[in-house]
């Protein structure tokens, strides 16, 4: 069954006709030439294909494109200010040389080795920061009723556990996440945390 | 993947009619399990009816003080809901211990209940499996049994149900609302999942075309003193080897009422009624907790590689019950302050 689908990808309206079996990941990479989401396991286990769908991080390998008609999809490619036309995610300062703050932090802290998992890590981190800002608890949150989330290392590790890095660059990914987290007006972001020699 | 037609249903009745009218049709929720099974060849529906956008995305308090959770509520939204966080800590902790942030953003309430076993033989179409292909045999019996069932298994299947959420809901006396081609029905969650018997291909009692529309958690005194603890190979993002959901209603050191459910041990989320019987009316003590665990585990039948699960369930259950009698019962176990934190704050 062929279906015509229209969606926003990194701020641009895109249309394509695909077989109903096509995943969002394959449509992005093979039909729309958006190659920043990577195919790692293709079974929802590694996180390399993470994108933001209507502002929420999800695995594009488990999403059928036919279910994405009208969706707003942002990949790592669309996060920066240079291409930041998306409604869902923006670099608010717009002063990072075309890079989103999370992307800049991964560069500054060497948060990768081969780089294959990096676009997924970055999209996941952007979604994760939004979730924490909205007060969503995690498995390691002590007080479930407290909606003021402090993203210490345990929280960051837990919330990013869906993104595997086979190079094992976790130490520097964590350093990048510490540096990239949005600083809230109330000063809840633990910017005072040491950076462990990163 | 086998070719299929796709429809997005606008109303629950439309979805039911579409699936009921075609033997090869399947409902699609968040897709985190079904889409993977379609890739693996474990499932091959010829019609996929997308129910993820149905107007069932509600979490409401009913007149009786129960919590009604719509079928399409995402696992992450349910875990973050203020009423779930305050009143049903076991459910909140269970949801948060499942999968990853990305998967919880996609997975739905009904889809979580209906997810299928992660038994490696079930997912590998090159091996015999009675659940996937009835009558072909069980490769797990005599094979790799480390993750398999110790309770309620049969000679035809020793797979376990993978859900965390369902285990907590079971301990919270949940009921499930179902819409089918012949109308609505409500069944206790306890009655939804089947033991394998001689028909392991049937995970649940639902008939083809029946759609879960919501889950209801009644107002119960024990819900507030409830928690969920999951034991797994990694600290995060792994299925349970064993898990325990428990809820206690205490009256001056005596257990007025108790609920215990186990995960990772059976074909269905396992209600530990024998343990509950020991607990009810007894003094909340270490001895009682051990007795309760032992009572439940007399029925345990390990299969070689999973024998470790018997002491693991016993120890986890005792630790969970001990934690629930502590001053801060919302912590998964005594001393819990989140891995990596040096001291408790707040």
Coordinates of C-alpha atoms in Angstrom, one line a residue:
Chain A
X1 CA 0.0 0.0 0.0
X2 CA 1.5 3.3 -1.1
X3 CA 0.7 6.4 0.9
X4 CA 1.4 10.1 0.4
X5 CA 2.7 11.7 3.5
X6 CA 3.4 15.3 4.3
X7 CA 5.4 16.4 7.4
X8 CA 7.7 19.0 8.6
X9 CA 11.4 18.0 8.8
X10 CA 13.8 20.4 10.4
X11 CA 11.5 23.3 9.7
X12 CA 10.7 22.5 6.1
X13 CA 7.5 21.0 4.8
X14 CA 8.3 17.7 3.0
X15 CA 6.1 15.3 1.1
X16 CA 6.9 11.8 -0.1
X17 CA 5.0 8.8 -1.3
X18 CA 6.1 5.6 0.4
X19 CA 5.1 2.0 1.0
X20 CA 3.2 1.7 4.3
X21 CA 6.1 -0.5 5.6
X22 CA 8.6 2.4 5.5
X23 CA 9.8 3.6 8.9
X24 CA 10.3 7.3 9.7
X25 CA 14.1 6.5 9.9
X26 CA 14.2 5.0 6.4
X27 CA 12.0 7.7 5.0
X28 CA 14.3 10.4 6.4
X29 CA 17.5 8.8 5.2
X30 CA 16.5 7.1 1.9
X31 CA 13.7 9.3 0.6
X32 CA 14.3 12.8 2.1
X33 CA 18.1 12.8 2.2
X34 CA 18.2 13.6 5.9
X35 CA 21.0 11.4 7.1
X36 CA 21.7 12.7 10.6
X37 CA 19.5 10.1 12.3
X38 CA 21.6 6.9 12.2
X39 CA 20.5 3.3 11.8
X40 CA 22.2 1.4 14.6
X41 CA 20.2 -1.7 15.6
X42 CA 16.9 -0.8 13.8
X43 CA 15.0 -2.5 16.7
X44 CA 14.6 0.2 19.2
X45 CA 17.5 -0.8 21.4
X46 CA 20.4 1.6 20.7
X47 CA 19.0 5.2 20.4
X48 CA 21.1 6.1 17.3
X49 CA 17.9 7.0 15.4
X50 CA 16.5 9.4 18.1
X51 CA 14.7 12.4 16.7
X52 CA 12.2 14.9 18.2
X53 CA 8.6 14.3 17.0
X54 CA 6.3 17.2 18.0
X55 CA 9.0 18.1 20.5
X56 CA 9.4 14.7 22.1
X57 CA 12.3 12.4 21.7
X58 CA 11.4 9.1 20.1
X59 CA 13.0 6.3 18.1
X60 CA 12.4 6.8 14.4
X61 CA 13.2 3.2 13.6
X62 CA 10.0 2.1 15.4
X63 CA 7.8 4.7 13.9
X64 CA 6.0 4.0 10.7
X65 CA 6.0 7.0 8.4
X66 CA 2.3 6.5 7.7
X67 CA 1.6 7.4 11.3
X68 CA 3.6 10.7 11.0
X69 CA 1.4 12.6 8.6
X70 CA 1.3 16.2 9.8
X71 CA 4.0 15.7 12.4
X72 CA 6.9 18.1 13.1
X73 CA 10.1 16.1 13.1
X74 CA 13.4 17.7 14.2
X75 CA 16.7 15.8 13.7
X76 CA 20.1 16.8 14.9
X77 CA 20.6 18.4 11.6
X78 CA 17.8 20.9 12.3
X79 CA 18.7 21.8 15.9
X80 CA 21.1 24.7 15.3
X81 CA 20.4 28.3 14.7
X82 CA 21.6 28.1 11.1
X83 CA 18.7 25.8 10.2
X84 CA 16.6 26.5 13.2
X85 CA 13.3 27.1 11.4
X86 CA 11.6 24.5 13.4
X87 CA 8.6 25.3 15.6
X88 CA 9.5 22.6 18.1
X89 CA 13.1 23.3 19.0
X90 CA 15.2 26.4 18.7
X91 CA 18.5 27.7 20.0
X92 CA 17.0 30.6 22.0
X93 CA 20.2 32.6 22.1
X94 CA 21.0 32.0 18.4
X95 CA 24.6 32.9 19.2
X96 CA 26.3 29.6 19.0
X97 CA 27.8 29.8 15.5
X98 CA 24.9 27.8 14.0
X99 CA 25.1 25.1 16.6
X100 CA 22.6 24.2 19.3
X101 CA 24.0 24.6 22.9
X102 CA 24.0 20.8 23.2
X103 CA 25.9 20.3 20.0
X104 CA 28.4 22.9 21.1
X105 CA 28.9 21.2 24.4
X106 CA 29.5 17.8 22.7
X107 CA 32.3 19.5 20.7
X108 CA 33.7 21.4 23.7
X109 CA 33.8 18.3 25.8
X110 CA 34.8 15.8 23.1
X111 CA 31.6 13.9 23.8
X112 CA 32.1 11.2 21.1
X113 CA 34.7 9.1 19.4
X114 CA 33.4 7.7 16.1
X115 CA 30.4 10.0 16.2
X116 CA 27.9 7.5 14.9
X117 CA 25.6 7.6 18.0
X118 CA 26.1 11.4 18.4
X119 CA 23.1 12.8 16.5
X120 CA 20.9 10.5 18.5
X121 CA 22.6 11.4 21.7
X122 CA 22.1 15.1 21.0
X123 CA 18.4 14.8 20.0
X124 CA 17.9 12.7 23.1
X125 CA 19.6 15.2 25.3
X126 CA 17.6 18.1 24.0
X127 CA 14.3 16.1 24.6
X128 CA 15.6 15.0 28.0
X129 CA 16.3 18.6 29.2
X130 CA 12.8 19.6 28.2
X131 CA 11.3 16.6 30.2
X132 CA 13.3 17.6 33.3
X133 CA 12.3 21.3 32.9
X134 CA 8.7 20.1 32.8
X135 CA 9.2 18.4 36.1
X136 CA 9.1 14.8 34.9
X137 CA 10.6 12.4 37.5
X138 CA 13.0 9.5 36.6
X139 CA 13.9 6.1 38.1
X140 CA 16.5 7.7 40.3
X141 CA 14.4 10.7 41.5
X142 CA 14.1 10.4 45.3
X143 CA 11.0 12.3 46.0
X144 CA 8.4 11.6 43.3
X145 CA 6.2 14.5 44.4
X146 CA 8.9 17.1 43.9
X147 CA 8.5 18.7 40.5
X148 CA 11.8 20.6 40.8
X149 CA 14.2 18.2 39.1
X150 CA 17.9 18.6 39.9
X151 CA 19.9 17.0 37.1
X152 CA 22.9 15.6 38.9
X153 CA 25.1 12.9 37.4
X154 CA 22.8 10.0 38.5
X155 CA 19.8 11.7 36.9
X156 CA 21.7 12.5 33.6
X157 CA 23.0 8.9 33.3
X158 CA 19.5 7.4 34.0
X159 CA 17.7 9.7 31.6
X160 CA 20.2 9.1 28.8
X161 CA 20.3 5.3 29.3
X162 CA 18.4 4.8 26.0
X163 CA 21.4 6.0 24.0
X164 CA 24.2 3.5 23.7
X165 CA 27.8 4.5 22.7
X166 CA 29.8 1.5 21.6
X167 CA 33.0 3.5 21.7
X168 CA 32.3 4.1 25.4
X169 CA 32.5 7.9 25.3
X170 CA 30.1 8.1 28.2
X171 CA 32.5 10.0 30.5
X172 CA 32.8 12.9 28.0
X173 CA 29.1 12.7 27.0
X174 CA 28.3 13.2 30.7
X175 CA 30.6 16.2 30.8
X176 CA 28.9 17.6 27.8
X177 CA 25.5 17.1 29.3
X178 CA 26.6 18.8 32.5
X179 CA 27.8 21.8 30.6
X180 CA 24.8 22.0 28.2
X181 CA 22.0 21.9 30.7
X182 CA 19.8 24.9 30.6
X183 CA 20.3 27.2 33.6
X184 CA 16.9 27.9 35.1
X185 CA 16.2 31.3 36.6
X186 CA 15.7 29.6 40.0
X187 CA 19.2 28.4 39.7
X188 CA 18.2 24.7 40.0
X189 CA 20.7 23.6 37.4
X190 CA 23.6 22.3 39.4
X191 CA 26.2 24.4 37.5
X192 CA 28.2 24.2 40.7
X193 CA 28.8 20.5 40.1
X194 CA 32.5 19.8 39.4
X195 CA 33.4 18.7 35.9
X196 CA 35.6 15.8 36.8
X197 CA 38.6 17.0 34.8
X198 CA 36.7 17.2 31.6
Chain B
X1 CA 8.0 -7.1 6.5
X2 CA 4.8 -8.4 5.0
X3 CA 2.8 -5.7 3.0
X4 CA -0.1 -4.3 4.9
X5 CA -2.9 -1.7 4.6
X6 CA -3.0 1.1 7.1
X7 CA -5.9 3.0 8.7
X8 CA -6.0 5.6 11.3
X9 CA -9.1 5.2 13.5
X10 CA -11.0 8.3 14.6
X11 CA -13.2 6.6 17.2
X12 CA -12.8 3.5 19.3
X13 CA -15.8 1.8 17.7
X14 CA -14.3 2.4 14.2
X15 CA -11.1 0.8 15.3
X16 CA -12.9 -2.2 16.7
X17 CA -15.1 -2.6 13.6
X18 CA -12.0 -2.4 11.3
X19 CA -10.0 -5.1 13.2
X20 CA -13.0 -7.4 14.0
X21 CA -13.9 -7.4 10.3
X22 CA -10.5 -8.8 9.2
X23 CA -8.8 -11.9 10.8
X24 CA -5.3 -10.6 9.9
X25 CA -5.8 -7.1 11.3
X26 CA -4.0 -5.7 14.3
X27 CA -4.2 -2.5 16.5
X28 CA -1.1 -0.3 16.5
X29 CA -0.4 1.8 19.5
X30 CA 3.0 3.3 20.2
X31 CA 4.5 0.7 17.9
X32 CA 7.5 0.0 20.2
X33 CA 6.7 -3.8 20.2
X34 CA 4.5 -4.5 17.1
X35 CA 6.7 -2.6 14.6
X36 CA 9.7 -4.5 15.8
X37 CA 7.8 -7.8 15.6
X38 CA 6.7 -6.9 12.0
X39 CA 10.4 -6.4 11.1
X40 CA 11.4 -9.7 12.8
X41 CA 8.6 -11.6 11.1
X42 CA 7.1 -12.5 14.5
X43 CA 3.9 -10.6 13.5
X44 CA 2.5 -10.0 10.0
X45 CA -0.8 -8.2 10.1
X46 CA -2.4 -7.5 6.7
X47 CA -4.2 -4.5 8.1
X48 CA -2.7 -2.1 10.7
X49 CA -5.3 0.0 12.5
X50 CA -3.6 2.9 14.2
X51 CA -5.3 3.6 17.5
X52 CA -2.6 5.9 18.9
X53 CA -4.6 9.1 18.1
X54 CA -7.9 7.9 19.5
X55 CA -9.4 10.3 22.1
X56 CA -8.4 8.1 25.0
X57 CA -5.5 10.3 26.2
X58 CA -7.1 11.1 29.6
X59 CA -6.1 10.6 33.2
X60 CA -9.3 11.4 35.3
X61 CA -10.4 11.1 38.8
X62 CA -13.9 9.4 39.0
X63 CA -16.7 10.1 41.4
X64 CA -15.6 7.2 43.6
X65 CA -12.1 8.6 43.8
X66 CA -10.7 6.1 41.4
X67 CA -8.1 7.0 38.7
X68 CA -9.2 6.3 35.1
X69 CA -6.3 6.1 32.7
X70 CA -7.0 6.2 29.0
X71 CA -5.5 3.5 26.7
X72 CA -3.4 6.0 24.7
X73 CA -1.8 7.8 27.6
X74 CA 1.9 7.6 27.0
X75 CA 3.9 5.8 29.7
X76 CA 6.0 9.0 30.3
X77 CA 2.9 11.2 30.7
X78 CA 1.4 8.7 33.1
X79 CA 4.5 8.5 35.3
X80 CA 4.6 12.3 35.4
X81 CA 1.0 12.8 36.3
X82 CA 0.6 14.5 39.7
X83 CA -2.1 12.0 40.9
X84 CA 0.0 9.0 40.0
X85 CA 3.1 10.5 41.7
X86 CA 1.3 11.3 44.9
X87 CA -1.2 8.4 45.2
X88 CA 0.2 5.4 43.4
X89 CA 4.0 5.5 43.9
X90 CA 4.3 1.8 42.9
X91 CA 2.9 2.6 39.5
X92 CA 5.1 5.7 39.0
X93 CA 8.2 3.7 40.0
X94 CA 7.3 0.8 37.8
X95 CA 6.7 3.0 34.7
X96 CA 10.0 4.9 35.3
X97 CA 11.9 1.6 35.6
X98 CA 10.7 0.5 32.2
X99 CA 12.5 0.9 28.9
X100 CA 14.1 4.3 28.0
X101 CA 13.0 7.9 27.8
X102 CA 12.4 7.6 24.1
X103 CA 10.4 4.4 24.4
X104 CA 8.3 5.7 27.3
X105 CA 7.4 8.7 25.1
X106 CA 5.9 6.4 22.5
X107 CA 4.6 3.5 24.5
X108 CA 0.9 3.6 25.5
X109 CA -1.0 2.2 28.5
X110 CA -2.9 -0.4 26.6
X111 CA 0.2 -1.3 24.5
X112 CA 2.2 -1.8 27.6
X113 CA -0.3 -4.3 28.9
X114 CA -0.4 -6.1 25.6
X115 CA 3.3 -6.2 24.9
X116 CA 4.6 -9.7 24.2
X117 CA 7.3 -11.8 25.9
X118 CA 11.0 -11.0 25.1
X119 CA 11.8 -14.7 25.2
X120 CA 14.7 -14.9 22.6
X121 CA 13.2 -18.0 21.0
X122 CA 9.8 -16.3 20.5
X123 CA 11.6 -13.4 18.8
X124 CA 13.8 -15.7 16.6
X125 CA 11.7 -17.1 13.8
X126 CA 14.4 -19.7 13.0
X127 CA 13.6 -21.6 16.2
X128 CA 10.6 -23.6 17.3
X129 CA 8.2 -21.8 19.6
X130 CA 4.7 -22.8 20.7
X131 CA 3.7 -19.1 21.3
X132 CA 4.7 -18.0 17.8
X133 CA 3.9 -21.2 16.0
X134 CA 1.6 -23.5 18.0
X135 CA 2.6 -27.1 18.0
X136 CA 6.3 -26.6 17.0
X137 CA 7.6 -27.1 20.5
X138 CA 9.3 -24.9 23.2
X139 CA 13.0 -24.2 22.6
X140 CA 13.4 -22.6 26.0
X141 CA 12.7 -25.9 27.8
X142 CA 16.1 -27.5 27.8
X143 CA 17.6 -24.4 26.2
X144 CA 18.6 -21.0 27.7
X145 CA 16.4 -20.6 30.7
X146 CA 18.0 -17.8 32.7
X147 CA 15.2 -15.3 32.1
X148 CA 12.3 -17.8 32.0
X149 CA 9.4 -18.4 34.4
X150 CA 9.5 -20.1 37.8
X151 CA 5.8 -19.9 38.5
X152 CA 2.8 -21.1 36.5
X153 CA 4.6 -22.3 33.5
X154 CA 3.6 -25.4 31.4
X155 CA 5.2 -28.1 29.3
X156 CA 4.4 -25.9 26.3
X157 CA 5.8 -22.5 27.3
X158 CA 8.0 -21.1 30.1
X159 CA 8.2 -17.5 28.8
X160 CA 7.6 -14.5 31.1
X161 CA 5.5 -11.3 30.7
X162 CA 7.9 -8.4 30.3
X163 CA 5.9 -5.5 31.7
X164 CA 6.8 -3.5 34.8
X165 CA 3.7 -1.3 34.6
X166 CA 1.3 -4.2 34.7
X167 CA 2.9 -5.7 37.8
X168 CA 2.3 -2.4 39.7
X169 CA -1.3 -2.1 38.4
X170 CA -2.0 -5.7 39.5
X171 CA -0.9 -4.8 43.0
X172 CA -3.2 -1.7 42.9
X173 CA -6.3 -3.8 42.1
X174 CA -6.6 -2.4 38.6
X175 CA -9.5 -3.2 36.2
X176 CA -9.5 -3.0 32.5
X177 CA -12.2 -1.5 30.3
X178 CA -12.6 -3.3 26.9
X179 CA -14.7 -2.4 23.9
X180 CA -15.5 -5.2 21.5
X181 CA -17.7 -5.9 18.5
X182 CA -20.5 -6.9 20.8
X183 CA -20.1 -4.1 23.3
X184 CA -18.2 -3.1 26.4
X185 CA -17.0 -5.2 29.3
X186 CA -14.8 -4.6 32.4
X187 CA -12.5 -7.2 33.8
X188 CA -10.1 -7.3 36.7
X189 CA -6.5 -6.9 35.4
X190 CA -5.9 -10.2 37.3
X191 CA -8.1 -11.9 34.7
X192 CA -6.6 -10.3 31.6
X193 CA -3.4 -12.2 31.2
X194 CA -3.4 -16.0 30.8
X195 CA -1.1 -18.7 32.0
X196 CA 0.3 -20.6 29.1
X197 CA -1.3 -24.0 29.6
X198 CA -1.7 -25.7 26.3
X199 CA -2.4 -22.5 24.4
X200 CA 0.6 -20.2 24.9
X201 CA -0.1 -18.4 21.7
X202 CA -2.9 -16.6 23.7
X203 CA -1.3 -14.0 26.0
X204 CA -4.6 -12.7 27.2
X205 CA -8.3 -13.5 27.3
X206 CA -9.1 -10.8 24.8
X207 CA -10.9 -11.9 21.6
X208 CA -9.9 -10.7 18.1
X209 CA -11.2 -7.1 17.7
X210 CA -11.4 -6.3 21.4
X211 CA -9.8 -3.0 22.3
X212 CA -8.6 -1.9 25.7
X213 CA -10.1 1.6 26.2
X214 CA -8.9 2.4 29.8
X215 CA -7.5 1.1 33.0
X216 CA -9.0 2.0 36.4
X217 CA -7.2 2.1 39.7
X218 CA -9.7 2.2 42.6
X219 CA -9.1 4.3 45.7
X220 CA -7.5 2.0 48.2
X221 CA -5.9 2.8 51.5
X222 CA -2.8 0.7 50.7
X223 CA -2.1 2.5 47.4
X224 CA -0.2 5.4 49.1
X225 CA 2.1 2.9 50.9
X226 CA 3.2 1.1 47.8
X227 CA 6.3 0.7 45.8
X228 CA 8.0 -1.2 43.0
X229 CA 11.5 -2.7 42.9
X230 CA 13.1 -4.1 39.8
X231 CA 16.1 -6.4 39.8
X232 CA 18.0 -6.4 36.5
X233 CA 21.4 -7.0 34.8
X234 CA 22.1 -3.3 34.3
X235 CA 21.2 -0.3 36.4
X236 CA 18.9 1.0 33.7
X237 CA 17.3 0.1 30.4
X238 CA 16.9 -3.7 30.9
X239 CA 14.0 -6.0 31.5
X240 CA 13.4 -7.3 35.0
X241 CA 15.0 -10.6 36.1
X242 CA 12.5 -10.4 38.9
X243 CA 10.4 -7.5 40.2
X244 CA 8.1 -6.9 43.1
X245 CA 5.2 -4.5 43.5
X246 CA 3.8 -4.3 47.0
X247 CA 1.3 -2.2 48.9
X248 CA 0.6 -2.3 52.7
X249 CA -2.1 -0.9 54.8
X250 CA -0.7 -0.8 58.3
X251 CA -2.5 -0.3 61.6
X252 CA -0.1 0.2 64.5
X253 CA 2.4 -2.3 63.3
X254 CA -0.2 -4.8 62.1
X255 CA -0.9 -5.5 58.4
X256 CA -4.6 -4.6 57.8
X257 CA -4.4 -5.3 54.1
X258 CA -1.7 -6.2 51.6
X259 CA -1.1 -6.6 47.9
X260 CA 1.9 -8.3 46.3
X261 CA 2.6 -8.8 42.6
X262 CA 5.7 -10.3 41.0
X263 CA 7.2 -9.6 37.6
X264 CA 9.7 -11.6 35.6
X265 CA 8.5 -14.9 37.1
X266 CA 5.5 -16.0 35.0
X267 CA 3.6 -15.9 31.7
X268 CA 1.5 -13.2 33.3
X269 CA 2.1 -10.5 35.9
X270 CA 1.8 -12.7 39.1
X271 CA -0.5 -11.9 41.9
X272 CA 1.1 -13.3 45.1
X273 CA -2.1 -14.2 46.9
X274 CA -0.4 -16.8 49.1
X275 CA 2.0 -14.1 50.4
X276 CA -0.9 -11.7 50.9
X277 CA -2.7 -14.3 53.0
X278 CA 0.2 -14.6 55.3
X279 CA 0.6 -10.9 55.6
X280 CA -3.0 -10.0 56.3
X281 CA -3.6 -9.6 60.0
X282 CA 0.0 -10.4 60.9
X283 CA 2.5 -8.2 62.7
X284 CA 4.7 -6.4 60.1
X285 CA 8.0 -8.0 61.0
X286 CA 10.9 -9.5 59.2
X287 CA 9.7 -13.0 60.2
X288 CA 6.3 -12.4 58.7
X289 CA 7.8 -11.1 55.5
X290 CA 10.0 -14.2 55.1
X291 CA 7.0 -16.4 55.8
X292 CA 5.0 -14.6 53.2
X293 CA 7.8 -15.0 50.6
X294 CA 8.2 -18.7 51.4
X295 CA 4.5 -19.3 51.2
X296 CA 4.4 -17.9 47.6
X297 CA 7.5 -19.7 46.5
X298 CA 6.4 -23.2 47.6
X299 CA 4.9 -23.4 44.1
X300 CA 8.1 -22.3 42.3
X301 CA 9.5 -24.7 39.7
X302 CA 12.8 -23.5 38.3
X303 CA 14.2 -24.8 35.1
X304 CA 18.0 -25.0 35.7
X305 CA 19.3 -21.7 34.6
X306 CA 16.7 -19.6 36.4
X307 CA 17.0 -21.3 39.8
X308 CA 18.6 -18.1 41.1
X309 CA 15.2 -16.4 40.7
X310 CA 13.7 -18.2 43.7
X311 CA 16.1 -16.7 46.3
X312 CA 16.1 -13.4 44.3
X313 CA 12.3 -13.1 44.6
X314 CA 12.4 -14.1 48.3
X315 CA 15.1 -11.5 49.1
X316 CA 13.5 -8.8 47.0
X317 CA 10.1 -9.3 48.4
X318 CA 11.3 -9.2 52.0
X319 CA 13.4 -6.1 51.3
X320 CA 10.4 -4.3 49.6
X321 CA 8.1 -5.1 52.5
X322 CA 10.7 -4.0 55.0
X323 CA 11.1 -0.7 53.1
X324 CA 7.3 -0.2 53.0
X325 CA 7.2 -0.3 56.8
X326 CA 9.9 2.3 57.1
X327 CA 9.3 5.9 57.7
X328 CA 9.5 7.0 54.1
X329 CA 7.7 4.2 52.3
X330 CA 7.9 6.0 48.9
X331 CA 11.5 4.9 48.6
X332 CA 11.9 1.7 46.7
X333 CA 14.0 0.2 49.6
X334 CA 15.5 1.4 52.8
X335 CA 18.4 3.8 52.3
X336 CA 17.3 4.6 48.7
X337 CA 18.5 8.0 47.7
X338 CA 19.2 7.5 44.1
X339 CA 22.4 5.9 42.9
X340 CA 25.3 8.4 42.9
X341 CA 23.9 10.8 45.4
X342 CA 26.1 11.0 48.5
X343 CA 23.4 12.0 51.0
X344 CA 19.7 12.4 51.1
X345 CA 18.4 15.8 50.3
X346 CA 14.9 17.0 51.1

